[in-house]
mmCIF file with all atom_site columns, C-alpha atoms in Angstrom:
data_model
loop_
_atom_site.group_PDB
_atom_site.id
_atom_site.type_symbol
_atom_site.label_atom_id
_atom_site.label_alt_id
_atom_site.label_comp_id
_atom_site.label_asym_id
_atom_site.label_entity_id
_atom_site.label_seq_id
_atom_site.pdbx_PDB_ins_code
_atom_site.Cartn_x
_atom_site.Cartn_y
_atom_site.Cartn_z
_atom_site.occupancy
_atom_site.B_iso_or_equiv
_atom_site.pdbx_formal_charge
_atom_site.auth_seq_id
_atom_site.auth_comp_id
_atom_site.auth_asym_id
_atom_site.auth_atom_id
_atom_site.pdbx_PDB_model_num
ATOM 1   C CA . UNK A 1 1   ? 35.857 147.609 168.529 1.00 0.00 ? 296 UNK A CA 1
ATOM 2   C CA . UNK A 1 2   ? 38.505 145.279 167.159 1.00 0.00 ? 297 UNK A CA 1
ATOM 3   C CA . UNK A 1 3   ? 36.646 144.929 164.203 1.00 0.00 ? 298 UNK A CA 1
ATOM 4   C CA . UNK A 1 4   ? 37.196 148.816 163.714 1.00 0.00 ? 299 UNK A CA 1
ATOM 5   C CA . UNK A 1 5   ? 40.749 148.926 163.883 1.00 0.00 ? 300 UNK A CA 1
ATOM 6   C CA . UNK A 1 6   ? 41.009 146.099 161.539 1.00 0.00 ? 301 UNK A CA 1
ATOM 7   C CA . UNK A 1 7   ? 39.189 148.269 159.239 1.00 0.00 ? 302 UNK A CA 1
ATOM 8   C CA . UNK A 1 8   ? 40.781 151.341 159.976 1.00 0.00 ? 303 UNK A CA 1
ATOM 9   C CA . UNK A 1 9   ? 44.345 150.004 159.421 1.00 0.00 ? 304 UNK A CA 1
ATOM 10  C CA . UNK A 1 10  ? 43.444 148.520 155.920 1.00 0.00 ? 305 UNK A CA 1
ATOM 11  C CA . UNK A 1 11  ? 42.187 150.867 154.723 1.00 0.00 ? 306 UNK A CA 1
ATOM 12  C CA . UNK A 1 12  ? 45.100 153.557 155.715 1.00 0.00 ? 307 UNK A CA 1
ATOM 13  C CA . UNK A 1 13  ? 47.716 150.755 154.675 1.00 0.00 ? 308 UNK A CA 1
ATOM 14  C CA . UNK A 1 14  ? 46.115 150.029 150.905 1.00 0.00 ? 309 UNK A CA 1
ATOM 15  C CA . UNK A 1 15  ? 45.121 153.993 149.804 1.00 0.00 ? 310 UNK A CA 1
ATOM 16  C CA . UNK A 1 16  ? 46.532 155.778 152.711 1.00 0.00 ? 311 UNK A CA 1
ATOM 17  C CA . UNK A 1 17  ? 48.517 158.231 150.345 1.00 0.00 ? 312 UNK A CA 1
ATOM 18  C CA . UNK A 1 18  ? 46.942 158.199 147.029 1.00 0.00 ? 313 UNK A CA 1
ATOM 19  C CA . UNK A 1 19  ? 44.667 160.292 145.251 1.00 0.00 ? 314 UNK A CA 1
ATOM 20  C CA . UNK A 1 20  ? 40.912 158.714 143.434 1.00 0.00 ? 315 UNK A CA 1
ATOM 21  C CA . UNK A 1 21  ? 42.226 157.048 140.093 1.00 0.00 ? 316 UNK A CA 1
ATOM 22  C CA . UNK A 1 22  ? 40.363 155.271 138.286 1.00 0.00 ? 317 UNK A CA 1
ATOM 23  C CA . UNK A 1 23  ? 41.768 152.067 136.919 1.00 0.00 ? 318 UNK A CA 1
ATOM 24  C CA . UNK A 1 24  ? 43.230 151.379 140.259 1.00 0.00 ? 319 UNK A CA 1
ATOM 25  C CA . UNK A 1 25  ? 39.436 151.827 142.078 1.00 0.00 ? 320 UNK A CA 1
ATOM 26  C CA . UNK A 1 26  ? 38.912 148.564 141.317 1.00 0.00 ? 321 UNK A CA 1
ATOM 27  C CA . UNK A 1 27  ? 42.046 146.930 142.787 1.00 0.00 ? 322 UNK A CA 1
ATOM 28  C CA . UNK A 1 28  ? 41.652 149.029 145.532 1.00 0.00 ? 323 UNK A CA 1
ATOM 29  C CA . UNK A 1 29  ? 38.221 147.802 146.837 1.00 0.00 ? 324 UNK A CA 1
ATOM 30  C CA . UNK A 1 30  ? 39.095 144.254 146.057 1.00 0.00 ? 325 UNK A CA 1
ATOM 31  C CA . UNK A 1 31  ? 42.337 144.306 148.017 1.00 0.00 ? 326 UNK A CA 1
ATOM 32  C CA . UNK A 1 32  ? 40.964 146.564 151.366 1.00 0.00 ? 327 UNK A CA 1
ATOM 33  C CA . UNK A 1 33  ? 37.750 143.902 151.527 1.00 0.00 ? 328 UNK A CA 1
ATOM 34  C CA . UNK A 1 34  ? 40.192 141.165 151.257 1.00 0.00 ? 329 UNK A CA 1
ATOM 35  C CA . UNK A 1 35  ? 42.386 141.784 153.828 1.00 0.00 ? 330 UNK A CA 1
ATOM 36  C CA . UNK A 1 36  ? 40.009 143.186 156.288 1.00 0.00 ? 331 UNK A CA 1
ATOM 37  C CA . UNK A 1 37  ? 38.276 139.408 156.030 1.00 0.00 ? 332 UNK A CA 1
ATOM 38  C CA . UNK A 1 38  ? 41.356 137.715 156.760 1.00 0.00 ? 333 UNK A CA 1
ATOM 39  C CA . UNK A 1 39  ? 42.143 139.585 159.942 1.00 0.00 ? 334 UNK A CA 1
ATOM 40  C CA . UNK A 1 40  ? 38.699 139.246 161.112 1.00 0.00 ? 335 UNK A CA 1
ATOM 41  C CA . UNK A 1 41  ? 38.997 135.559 160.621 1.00 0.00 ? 336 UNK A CA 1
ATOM 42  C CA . UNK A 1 42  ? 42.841 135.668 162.001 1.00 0.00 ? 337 UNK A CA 1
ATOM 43  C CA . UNK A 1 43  ? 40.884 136.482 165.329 1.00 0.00 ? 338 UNK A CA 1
ATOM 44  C CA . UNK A 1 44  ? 39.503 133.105 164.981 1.00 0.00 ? 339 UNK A CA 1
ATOM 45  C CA . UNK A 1 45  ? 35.866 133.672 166.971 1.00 0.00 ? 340 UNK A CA 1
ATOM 46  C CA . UNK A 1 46  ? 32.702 131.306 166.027 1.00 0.00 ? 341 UNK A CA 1
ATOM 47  C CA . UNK A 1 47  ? 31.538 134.520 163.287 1.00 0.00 ? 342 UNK A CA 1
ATOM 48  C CA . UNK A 1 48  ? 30.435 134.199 159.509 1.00 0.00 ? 343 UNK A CA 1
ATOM 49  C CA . UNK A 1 49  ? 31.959 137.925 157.936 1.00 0.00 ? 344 UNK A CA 1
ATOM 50  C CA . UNK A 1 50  ? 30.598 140.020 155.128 1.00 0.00 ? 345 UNK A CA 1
ATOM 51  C CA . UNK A 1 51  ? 32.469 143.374 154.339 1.00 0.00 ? 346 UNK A CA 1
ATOM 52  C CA . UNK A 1 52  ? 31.242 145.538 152.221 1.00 0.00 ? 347 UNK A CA 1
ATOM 53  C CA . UNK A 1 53  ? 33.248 148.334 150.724 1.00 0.00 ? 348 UNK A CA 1
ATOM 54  C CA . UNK A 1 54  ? 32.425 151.919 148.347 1.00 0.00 ? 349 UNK A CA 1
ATOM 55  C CA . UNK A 1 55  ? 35.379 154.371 147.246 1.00 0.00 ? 350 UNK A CA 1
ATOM 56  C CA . UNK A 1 56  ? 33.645 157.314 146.300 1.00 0.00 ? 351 UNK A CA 1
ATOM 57  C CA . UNK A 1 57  ? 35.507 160.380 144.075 1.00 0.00 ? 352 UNK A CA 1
ATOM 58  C CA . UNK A 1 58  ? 34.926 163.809 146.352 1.00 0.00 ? 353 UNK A CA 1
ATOM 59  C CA . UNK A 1 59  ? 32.902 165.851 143.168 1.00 0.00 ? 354 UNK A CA 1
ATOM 60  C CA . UNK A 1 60  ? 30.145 167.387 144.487 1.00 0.00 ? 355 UNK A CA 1
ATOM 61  C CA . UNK A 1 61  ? 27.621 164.244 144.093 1.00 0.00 ? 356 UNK A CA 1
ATOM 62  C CA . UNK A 1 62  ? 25.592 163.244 147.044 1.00 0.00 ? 357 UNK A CA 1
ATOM 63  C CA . UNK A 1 63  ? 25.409 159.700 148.326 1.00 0.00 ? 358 UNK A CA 1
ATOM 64  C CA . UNK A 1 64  ? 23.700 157.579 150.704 1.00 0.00 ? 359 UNK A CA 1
ATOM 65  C CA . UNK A 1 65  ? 24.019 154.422 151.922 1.00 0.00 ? 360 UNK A CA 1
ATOM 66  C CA . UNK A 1 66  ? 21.676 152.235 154.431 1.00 0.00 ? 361 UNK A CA 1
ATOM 67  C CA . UNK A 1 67  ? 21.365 149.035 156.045 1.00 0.00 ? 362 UNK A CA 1
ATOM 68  C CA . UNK A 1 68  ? 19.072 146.736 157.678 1.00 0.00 ? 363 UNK A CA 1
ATOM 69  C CA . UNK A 1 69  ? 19.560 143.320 159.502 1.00 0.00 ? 364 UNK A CA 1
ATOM 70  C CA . UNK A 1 70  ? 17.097 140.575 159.954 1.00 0.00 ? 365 UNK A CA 1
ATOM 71  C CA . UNK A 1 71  ? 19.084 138.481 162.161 1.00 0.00 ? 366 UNK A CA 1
ATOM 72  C CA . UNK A 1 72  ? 19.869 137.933 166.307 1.00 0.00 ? 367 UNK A CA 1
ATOM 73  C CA . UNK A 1 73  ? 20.308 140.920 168.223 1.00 0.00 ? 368 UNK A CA 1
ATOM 74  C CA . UNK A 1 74  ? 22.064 139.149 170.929 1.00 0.00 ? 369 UNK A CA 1
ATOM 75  C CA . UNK A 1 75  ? 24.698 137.842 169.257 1.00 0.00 ? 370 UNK A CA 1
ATOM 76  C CA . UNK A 1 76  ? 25.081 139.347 165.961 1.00 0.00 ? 371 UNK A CA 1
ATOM 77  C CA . UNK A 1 77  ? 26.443 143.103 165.019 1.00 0.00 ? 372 UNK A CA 1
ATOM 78  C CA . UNK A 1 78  ? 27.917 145.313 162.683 1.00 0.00 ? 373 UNK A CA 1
ATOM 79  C CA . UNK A 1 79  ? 30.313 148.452 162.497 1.00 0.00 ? 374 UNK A CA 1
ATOM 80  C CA . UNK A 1 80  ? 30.956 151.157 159.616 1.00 0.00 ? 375 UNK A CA 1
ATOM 81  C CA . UNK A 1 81  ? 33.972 152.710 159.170 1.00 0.00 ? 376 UNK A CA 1
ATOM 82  C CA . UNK A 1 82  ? 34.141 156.413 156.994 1.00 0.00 ? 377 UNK A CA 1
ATOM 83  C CA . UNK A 1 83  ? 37.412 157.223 155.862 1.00 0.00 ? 378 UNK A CA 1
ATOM 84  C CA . UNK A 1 84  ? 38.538 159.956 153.848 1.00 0.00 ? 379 UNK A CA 1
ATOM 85  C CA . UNK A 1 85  ? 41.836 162.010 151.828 1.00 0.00 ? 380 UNK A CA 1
ATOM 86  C CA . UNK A 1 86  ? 41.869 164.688 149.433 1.00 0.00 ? 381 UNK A CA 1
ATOM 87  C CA . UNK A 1 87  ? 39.914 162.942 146.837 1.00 0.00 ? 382 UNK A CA 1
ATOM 88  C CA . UNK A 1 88  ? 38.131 160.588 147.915 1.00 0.00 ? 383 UNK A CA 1
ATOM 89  C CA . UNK A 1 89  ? 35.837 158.802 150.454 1.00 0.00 ? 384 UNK A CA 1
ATOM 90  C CA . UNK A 1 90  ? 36.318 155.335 151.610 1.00 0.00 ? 385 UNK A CA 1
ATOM 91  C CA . UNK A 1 91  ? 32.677 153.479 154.062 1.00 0.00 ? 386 UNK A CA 1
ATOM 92  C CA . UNK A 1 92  ? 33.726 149.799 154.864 1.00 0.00 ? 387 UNK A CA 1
ATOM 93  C CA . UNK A 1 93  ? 31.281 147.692 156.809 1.00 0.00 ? 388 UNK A CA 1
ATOM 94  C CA . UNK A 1 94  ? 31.116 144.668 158.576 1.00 0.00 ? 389 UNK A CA 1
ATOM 95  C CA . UNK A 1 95  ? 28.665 142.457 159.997 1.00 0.00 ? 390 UNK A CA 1
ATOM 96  C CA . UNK A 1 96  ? 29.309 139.222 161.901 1.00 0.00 ? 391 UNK A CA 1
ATOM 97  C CA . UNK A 1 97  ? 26.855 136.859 162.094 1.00 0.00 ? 392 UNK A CA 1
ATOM 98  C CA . UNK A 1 98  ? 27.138 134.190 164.842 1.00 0.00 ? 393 UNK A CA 1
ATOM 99  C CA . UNK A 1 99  ? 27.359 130.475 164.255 1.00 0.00 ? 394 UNK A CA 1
ATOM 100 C CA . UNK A 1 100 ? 25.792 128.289 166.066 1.00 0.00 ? 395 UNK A CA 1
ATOM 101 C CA . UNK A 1 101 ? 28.001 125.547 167.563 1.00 0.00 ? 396 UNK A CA 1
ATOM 102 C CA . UNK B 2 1   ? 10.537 115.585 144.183 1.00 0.00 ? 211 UNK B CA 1
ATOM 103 C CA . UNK B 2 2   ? 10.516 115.919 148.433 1.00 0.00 ? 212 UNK B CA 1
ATOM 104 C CA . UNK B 2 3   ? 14.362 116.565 148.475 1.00 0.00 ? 213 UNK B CA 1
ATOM 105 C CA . UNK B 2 4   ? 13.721 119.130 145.489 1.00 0.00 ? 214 UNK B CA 1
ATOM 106 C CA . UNK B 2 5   ? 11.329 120.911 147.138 1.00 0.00 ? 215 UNK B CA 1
ATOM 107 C CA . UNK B 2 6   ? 13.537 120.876 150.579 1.00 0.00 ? 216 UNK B CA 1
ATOM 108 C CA . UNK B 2 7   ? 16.623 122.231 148.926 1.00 0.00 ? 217 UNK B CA 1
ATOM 109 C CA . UNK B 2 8   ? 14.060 125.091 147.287 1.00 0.00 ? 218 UNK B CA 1
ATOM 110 C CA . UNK B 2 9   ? 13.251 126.095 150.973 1.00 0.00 ? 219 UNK B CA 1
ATOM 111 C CA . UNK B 2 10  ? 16.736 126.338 152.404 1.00 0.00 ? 220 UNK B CA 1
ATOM 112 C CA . UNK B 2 11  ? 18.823 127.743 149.810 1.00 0.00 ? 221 UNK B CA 1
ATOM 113 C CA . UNK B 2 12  ? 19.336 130.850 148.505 1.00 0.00 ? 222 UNK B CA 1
ATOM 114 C CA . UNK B 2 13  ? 17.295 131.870 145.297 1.00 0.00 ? 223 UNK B CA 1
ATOM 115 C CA . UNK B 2 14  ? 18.951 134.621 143.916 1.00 0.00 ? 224 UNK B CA 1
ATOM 116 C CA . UNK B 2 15  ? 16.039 135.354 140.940 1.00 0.00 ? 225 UNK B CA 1
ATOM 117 C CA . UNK B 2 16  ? 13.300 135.552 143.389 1.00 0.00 ? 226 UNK B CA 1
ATOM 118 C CA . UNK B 2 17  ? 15.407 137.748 145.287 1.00 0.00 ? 227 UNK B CA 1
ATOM 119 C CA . UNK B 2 18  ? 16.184 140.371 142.472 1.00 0.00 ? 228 UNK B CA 1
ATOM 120 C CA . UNK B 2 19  ? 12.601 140.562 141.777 1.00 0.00 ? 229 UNK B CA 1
ATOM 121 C CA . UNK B 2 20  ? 11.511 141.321 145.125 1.00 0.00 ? 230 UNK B CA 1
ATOM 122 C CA . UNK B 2 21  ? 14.157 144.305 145.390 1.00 0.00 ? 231 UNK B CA 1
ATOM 123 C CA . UNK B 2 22  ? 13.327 145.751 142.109 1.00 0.00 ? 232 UNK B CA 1
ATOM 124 C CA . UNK B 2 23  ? 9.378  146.200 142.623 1.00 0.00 ? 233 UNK B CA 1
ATOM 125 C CA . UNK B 2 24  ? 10.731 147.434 146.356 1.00 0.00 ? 234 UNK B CA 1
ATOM 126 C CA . UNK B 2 25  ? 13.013 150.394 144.292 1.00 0.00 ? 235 UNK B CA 1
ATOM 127 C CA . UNK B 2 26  ? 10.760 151.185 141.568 1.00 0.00 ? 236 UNK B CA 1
ATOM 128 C CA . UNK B 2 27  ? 8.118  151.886 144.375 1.00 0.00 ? 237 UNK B CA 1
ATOM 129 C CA . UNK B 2 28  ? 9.949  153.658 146.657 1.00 0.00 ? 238 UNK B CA 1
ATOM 130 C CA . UNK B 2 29  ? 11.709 155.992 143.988 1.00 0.00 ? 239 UNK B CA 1
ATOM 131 C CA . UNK B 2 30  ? 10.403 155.321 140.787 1.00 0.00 ? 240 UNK B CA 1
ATOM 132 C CA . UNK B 2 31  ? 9.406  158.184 139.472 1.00 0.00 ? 241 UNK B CA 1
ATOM 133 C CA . UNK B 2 32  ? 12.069 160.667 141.715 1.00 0.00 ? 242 UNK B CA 1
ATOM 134 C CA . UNK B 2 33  ? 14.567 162.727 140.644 1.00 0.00 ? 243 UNK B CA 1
ATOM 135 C CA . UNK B 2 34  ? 17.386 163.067 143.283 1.00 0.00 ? 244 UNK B CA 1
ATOM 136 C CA . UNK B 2 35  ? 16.562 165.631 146.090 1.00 0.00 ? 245 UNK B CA 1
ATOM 137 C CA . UNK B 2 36  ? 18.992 165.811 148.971 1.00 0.00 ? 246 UNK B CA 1
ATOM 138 C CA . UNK B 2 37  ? 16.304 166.031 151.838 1.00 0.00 ? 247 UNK B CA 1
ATOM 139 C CA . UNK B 2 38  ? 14.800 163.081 151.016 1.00 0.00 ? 248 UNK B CA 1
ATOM 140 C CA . UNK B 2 39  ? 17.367 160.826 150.173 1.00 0.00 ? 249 UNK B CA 1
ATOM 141 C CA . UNK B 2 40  ? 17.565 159.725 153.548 1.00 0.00 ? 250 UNK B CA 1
ATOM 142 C CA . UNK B 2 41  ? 14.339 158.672 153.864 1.00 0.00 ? 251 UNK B CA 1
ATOM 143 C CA . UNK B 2 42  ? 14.422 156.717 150.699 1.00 0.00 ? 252 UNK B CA 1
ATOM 144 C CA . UNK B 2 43  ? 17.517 154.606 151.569 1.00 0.00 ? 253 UNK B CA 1
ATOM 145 C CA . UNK B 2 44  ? 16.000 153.809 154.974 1.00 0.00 ? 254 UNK B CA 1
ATOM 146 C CA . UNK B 2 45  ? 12.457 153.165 153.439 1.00 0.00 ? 255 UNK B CA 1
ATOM 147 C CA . UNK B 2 46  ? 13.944 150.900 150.349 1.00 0.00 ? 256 UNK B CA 1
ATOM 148 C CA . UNK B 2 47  ? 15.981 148.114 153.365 1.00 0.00 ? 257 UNK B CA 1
ATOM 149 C CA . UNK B 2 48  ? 13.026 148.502 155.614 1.00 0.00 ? 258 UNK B CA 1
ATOM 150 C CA . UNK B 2 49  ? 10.567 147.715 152.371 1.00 0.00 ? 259 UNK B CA 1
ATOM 151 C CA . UNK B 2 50  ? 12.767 144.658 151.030 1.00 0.00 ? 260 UNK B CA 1
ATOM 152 C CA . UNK B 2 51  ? 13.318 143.407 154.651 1.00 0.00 ? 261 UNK B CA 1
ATOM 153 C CA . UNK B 2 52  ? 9.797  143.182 155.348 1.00 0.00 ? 262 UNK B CA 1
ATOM 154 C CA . UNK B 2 53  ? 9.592  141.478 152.184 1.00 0.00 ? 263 UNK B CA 1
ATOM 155 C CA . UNK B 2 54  ? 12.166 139.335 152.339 1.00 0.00 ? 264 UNK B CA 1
ATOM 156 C CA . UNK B 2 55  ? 11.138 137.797 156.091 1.00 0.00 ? 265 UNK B CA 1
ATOM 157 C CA . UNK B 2 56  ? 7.418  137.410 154.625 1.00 0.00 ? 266 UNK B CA 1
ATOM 158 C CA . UNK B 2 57  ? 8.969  134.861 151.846 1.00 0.00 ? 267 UNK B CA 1
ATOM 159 C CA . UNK B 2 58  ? 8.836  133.038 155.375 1.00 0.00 ? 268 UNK B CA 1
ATOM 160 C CA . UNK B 2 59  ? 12.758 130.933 154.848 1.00 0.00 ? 269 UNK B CA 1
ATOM 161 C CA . UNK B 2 60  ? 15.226 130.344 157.323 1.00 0.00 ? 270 UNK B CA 1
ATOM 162 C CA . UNK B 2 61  ? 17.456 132.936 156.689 1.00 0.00 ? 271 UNK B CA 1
ATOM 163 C CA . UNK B 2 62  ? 19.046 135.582 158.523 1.00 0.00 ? 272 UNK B CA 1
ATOM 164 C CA . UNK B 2 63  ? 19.227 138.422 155.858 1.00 0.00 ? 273 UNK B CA 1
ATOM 165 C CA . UNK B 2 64  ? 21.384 141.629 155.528 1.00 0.00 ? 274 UNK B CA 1
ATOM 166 C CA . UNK B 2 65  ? 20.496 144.565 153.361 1.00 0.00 ? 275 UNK B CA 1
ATOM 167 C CA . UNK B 2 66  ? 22.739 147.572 152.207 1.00 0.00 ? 276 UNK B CA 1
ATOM 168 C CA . UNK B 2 67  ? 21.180 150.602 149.809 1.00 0.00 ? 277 UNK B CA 1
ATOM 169 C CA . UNK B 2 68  ? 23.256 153.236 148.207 1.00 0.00 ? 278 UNK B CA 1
ATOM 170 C CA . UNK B 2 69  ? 21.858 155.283 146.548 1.00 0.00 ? 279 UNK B CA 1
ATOM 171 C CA . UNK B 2 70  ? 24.454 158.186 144.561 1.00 0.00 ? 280 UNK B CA 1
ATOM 172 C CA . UNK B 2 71  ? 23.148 161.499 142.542 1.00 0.00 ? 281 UNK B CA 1
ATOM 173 C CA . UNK B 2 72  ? 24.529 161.166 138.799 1.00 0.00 ? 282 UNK B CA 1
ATOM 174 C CA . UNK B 2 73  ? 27.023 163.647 138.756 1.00 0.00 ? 283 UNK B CA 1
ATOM 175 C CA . UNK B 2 74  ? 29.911 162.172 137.191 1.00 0.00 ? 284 UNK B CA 1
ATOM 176 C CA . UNK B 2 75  ? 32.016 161.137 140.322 1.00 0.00 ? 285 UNK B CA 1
ATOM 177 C CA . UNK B 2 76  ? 32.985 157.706 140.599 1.00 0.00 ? 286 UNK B CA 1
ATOM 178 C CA . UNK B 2 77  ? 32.236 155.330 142.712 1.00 0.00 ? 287 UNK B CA 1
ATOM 179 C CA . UNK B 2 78  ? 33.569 151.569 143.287 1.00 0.00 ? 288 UNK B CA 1
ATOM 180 C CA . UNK B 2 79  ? 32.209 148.981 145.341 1.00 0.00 ? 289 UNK B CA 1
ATOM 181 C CA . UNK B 2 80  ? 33.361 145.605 146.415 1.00 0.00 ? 290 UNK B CA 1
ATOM 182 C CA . UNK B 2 81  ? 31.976 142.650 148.768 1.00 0.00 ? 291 UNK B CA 1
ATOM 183 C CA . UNK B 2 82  ? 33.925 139.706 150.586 1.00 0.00 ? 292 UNK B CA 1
ATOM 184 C CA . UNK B 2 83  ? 31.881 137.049 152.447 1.00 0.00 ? 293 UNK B CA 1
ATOM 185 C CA . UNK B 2 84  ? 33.098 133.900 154.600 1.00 0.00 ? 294 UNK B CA 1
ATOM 186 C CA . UNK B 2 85  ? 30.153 131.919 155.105 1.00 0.00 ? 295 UNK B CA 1
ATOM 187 C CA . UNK B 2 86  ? 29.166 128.490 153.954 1.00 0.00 ? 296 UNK B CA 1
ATOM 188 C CA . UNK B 2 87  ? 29.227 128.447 150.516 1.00 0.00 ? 297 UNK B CA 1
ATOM 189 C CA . UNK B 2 88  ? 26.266 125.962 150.002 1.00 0.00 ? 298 UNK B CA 1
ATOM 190 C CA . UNK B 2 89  ? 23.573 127.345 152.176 1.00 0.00 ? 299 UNK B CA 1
ATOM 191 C CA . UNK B 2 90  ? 24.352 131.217 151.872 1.00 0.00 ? 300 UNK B CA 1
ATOM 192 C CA . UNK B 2 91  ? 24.119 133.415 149.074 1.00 0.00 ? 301 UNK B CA 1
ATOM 193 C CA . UNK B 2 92  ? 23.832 137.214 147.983 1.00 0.00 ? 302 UNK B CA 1
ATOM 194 C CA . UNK B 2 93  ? 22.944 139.202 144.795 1.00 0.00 ? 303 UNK B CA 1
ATOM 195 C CA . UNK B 2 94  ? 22.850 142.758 144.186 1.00 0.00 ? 304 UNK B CA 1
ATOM 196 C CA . UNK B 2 95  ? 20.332 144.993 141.957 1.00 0.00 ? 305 UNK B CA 1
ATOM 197 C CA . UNK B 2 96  ? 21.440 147.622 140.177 1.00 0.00 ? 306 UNK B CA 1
ATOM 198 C CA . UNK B 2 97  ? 18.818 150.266 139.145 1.00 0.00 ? 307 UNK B CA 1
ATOM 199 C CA . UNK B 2 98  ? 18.562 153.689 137.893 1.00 0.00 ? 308 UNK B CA 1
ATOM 200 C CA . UNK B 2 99  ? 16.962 156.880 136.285 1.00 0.00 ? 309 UNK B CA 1
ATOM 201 C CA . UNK B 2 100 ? 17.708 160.046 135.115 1.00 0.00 ? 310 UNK B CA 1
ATOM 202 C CA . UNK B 2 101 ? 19.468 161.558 137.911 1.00 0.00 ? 311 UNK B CA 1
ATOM 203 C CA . UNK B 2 102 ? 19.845 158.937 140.656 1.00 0.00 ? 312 UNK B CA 1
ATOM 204 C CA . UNK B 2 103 ? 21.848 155.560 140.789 1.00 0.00 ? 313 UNK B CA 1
ATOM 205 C CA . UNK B 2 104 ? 20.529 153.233 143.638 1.00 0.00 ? 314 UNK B CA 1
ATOM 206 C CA . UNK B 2 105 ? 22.302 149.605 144.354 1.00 0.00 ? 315 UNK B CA 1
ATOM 207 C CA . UNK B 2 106 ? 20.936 147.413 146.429 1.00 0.00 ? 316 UNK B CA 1
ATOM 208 C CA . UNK B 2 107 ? 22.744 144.402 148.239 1.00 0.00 ? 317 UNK B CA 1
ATOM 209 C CA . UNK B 2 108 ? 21.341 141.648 150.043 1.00 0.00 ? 318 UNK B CA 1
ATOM 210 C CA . UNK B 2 109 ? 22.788 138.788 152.099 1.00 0.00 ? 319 UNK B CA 1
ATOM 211 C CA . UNK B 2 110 ? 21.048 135.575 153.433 1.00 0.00 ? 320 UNK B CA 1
ATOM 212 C CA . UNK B 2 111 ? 22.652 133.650 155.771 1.00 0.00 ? 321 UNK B CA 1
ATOM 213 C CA . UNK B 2 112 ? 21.509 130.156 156.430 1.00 0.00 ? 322 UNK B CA 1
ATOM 214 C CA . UNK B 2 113 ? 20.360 129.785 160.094 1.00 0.00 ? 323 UNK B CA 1
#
């Protein structure tokens, strides 16, 4: 759940008001992947992070993403957040993978 | 030559990886053109396929797989990864493939166990 809101908020806070352009895309991923990892590692639990984001331009085109986890059920997980404006679509996910200590 | 072949088992080859994820694509949608009722099927069947595939290689991994695949239409689309993990036992690489009318990228992650 916290992981969510992390998400959430970056995302909102880096392309909360803008419209899909392309020579910024690239800044734009970059910066929301960035500082989604350094909150979840702010919260400072035994977790290894990978975040994963796709801006998408809203034109018609269909697109599909999956995933599939080979790891420990009980103590590893992931969450997806879908985010979306005028012009484009924003998925950021996150799975944490427990270390052992 | 024992402390070669040790470090071959418990890192992360990134060649061997690539390989095994493009005969996995070119299987699953080879010879498709996009069709929206069956994309889902494909993205779910492509990390199932490499999964399976992946474990079998039989390395002490935990693994993570993503799939997108995108129709070619002319939208754009961006993607980016950040990972905090140890940098000497984990790795990832990502496969880009495509065809006529369908882009398909496929990411995977091993994480040392």
């Amino acid at each position: 759940m916290e992981e969510y809101h992390s998400g959430d908020e970056c995302i909102e806070g880096i392309i909360g008001g803008v419209d899909y352009s392309q020579n910024k895309v690239n800044q734009w991923t970059a910066s929301i992947v960035e500082h989604t990892l350094t909150q979840l590692v702010k919260q400072g639990k035994p977790f290894k992070y990978i975040v994963n984001c796709a801006v998408m331009q809203k034109s018609g085109a269909g697109l599909h993403t999956a995933n599939s986890c080979y790891w420990d059920t009980t103590t590893d997980g992931s969450c997806t957040v879908r985010w979306e404006n005028r012009t484009m679509y924003c998925v950021v996910s996150v799975f944490a993978v427990a270390i052992a200590l | 030559m024992d402390e070669d072949q040790a470090s071959e088992e418990t890192t992360f080859v990134v060649d061997e990886i690539t390989t095994v994820i493009k005969e996995t694509v070119e299987s699953t949608i080879g010879n498709s053109s996009y069709q929206h009722s069956k994309v889902n099927q494909w993205t779910s069947s492509i990390v199932e396929s490499s999964l399976n595939q992946l474990t079998k290689l039989g390395k002490p991994f935990k693994y993570i797989v993503t799939c997108i695949i995108l129709q070619k239409n002319g939208a754009g689309l961006h993607t980016a990864s950040s990972c905090f993990w140890d940098n000497s036992t984990d790795g990832s690489c990502t496969v880009r493939w495509e065809n006529k009318t369908i882009y398909c990228i496929v990411s995977v992650f091993g994480l040392a166990i």
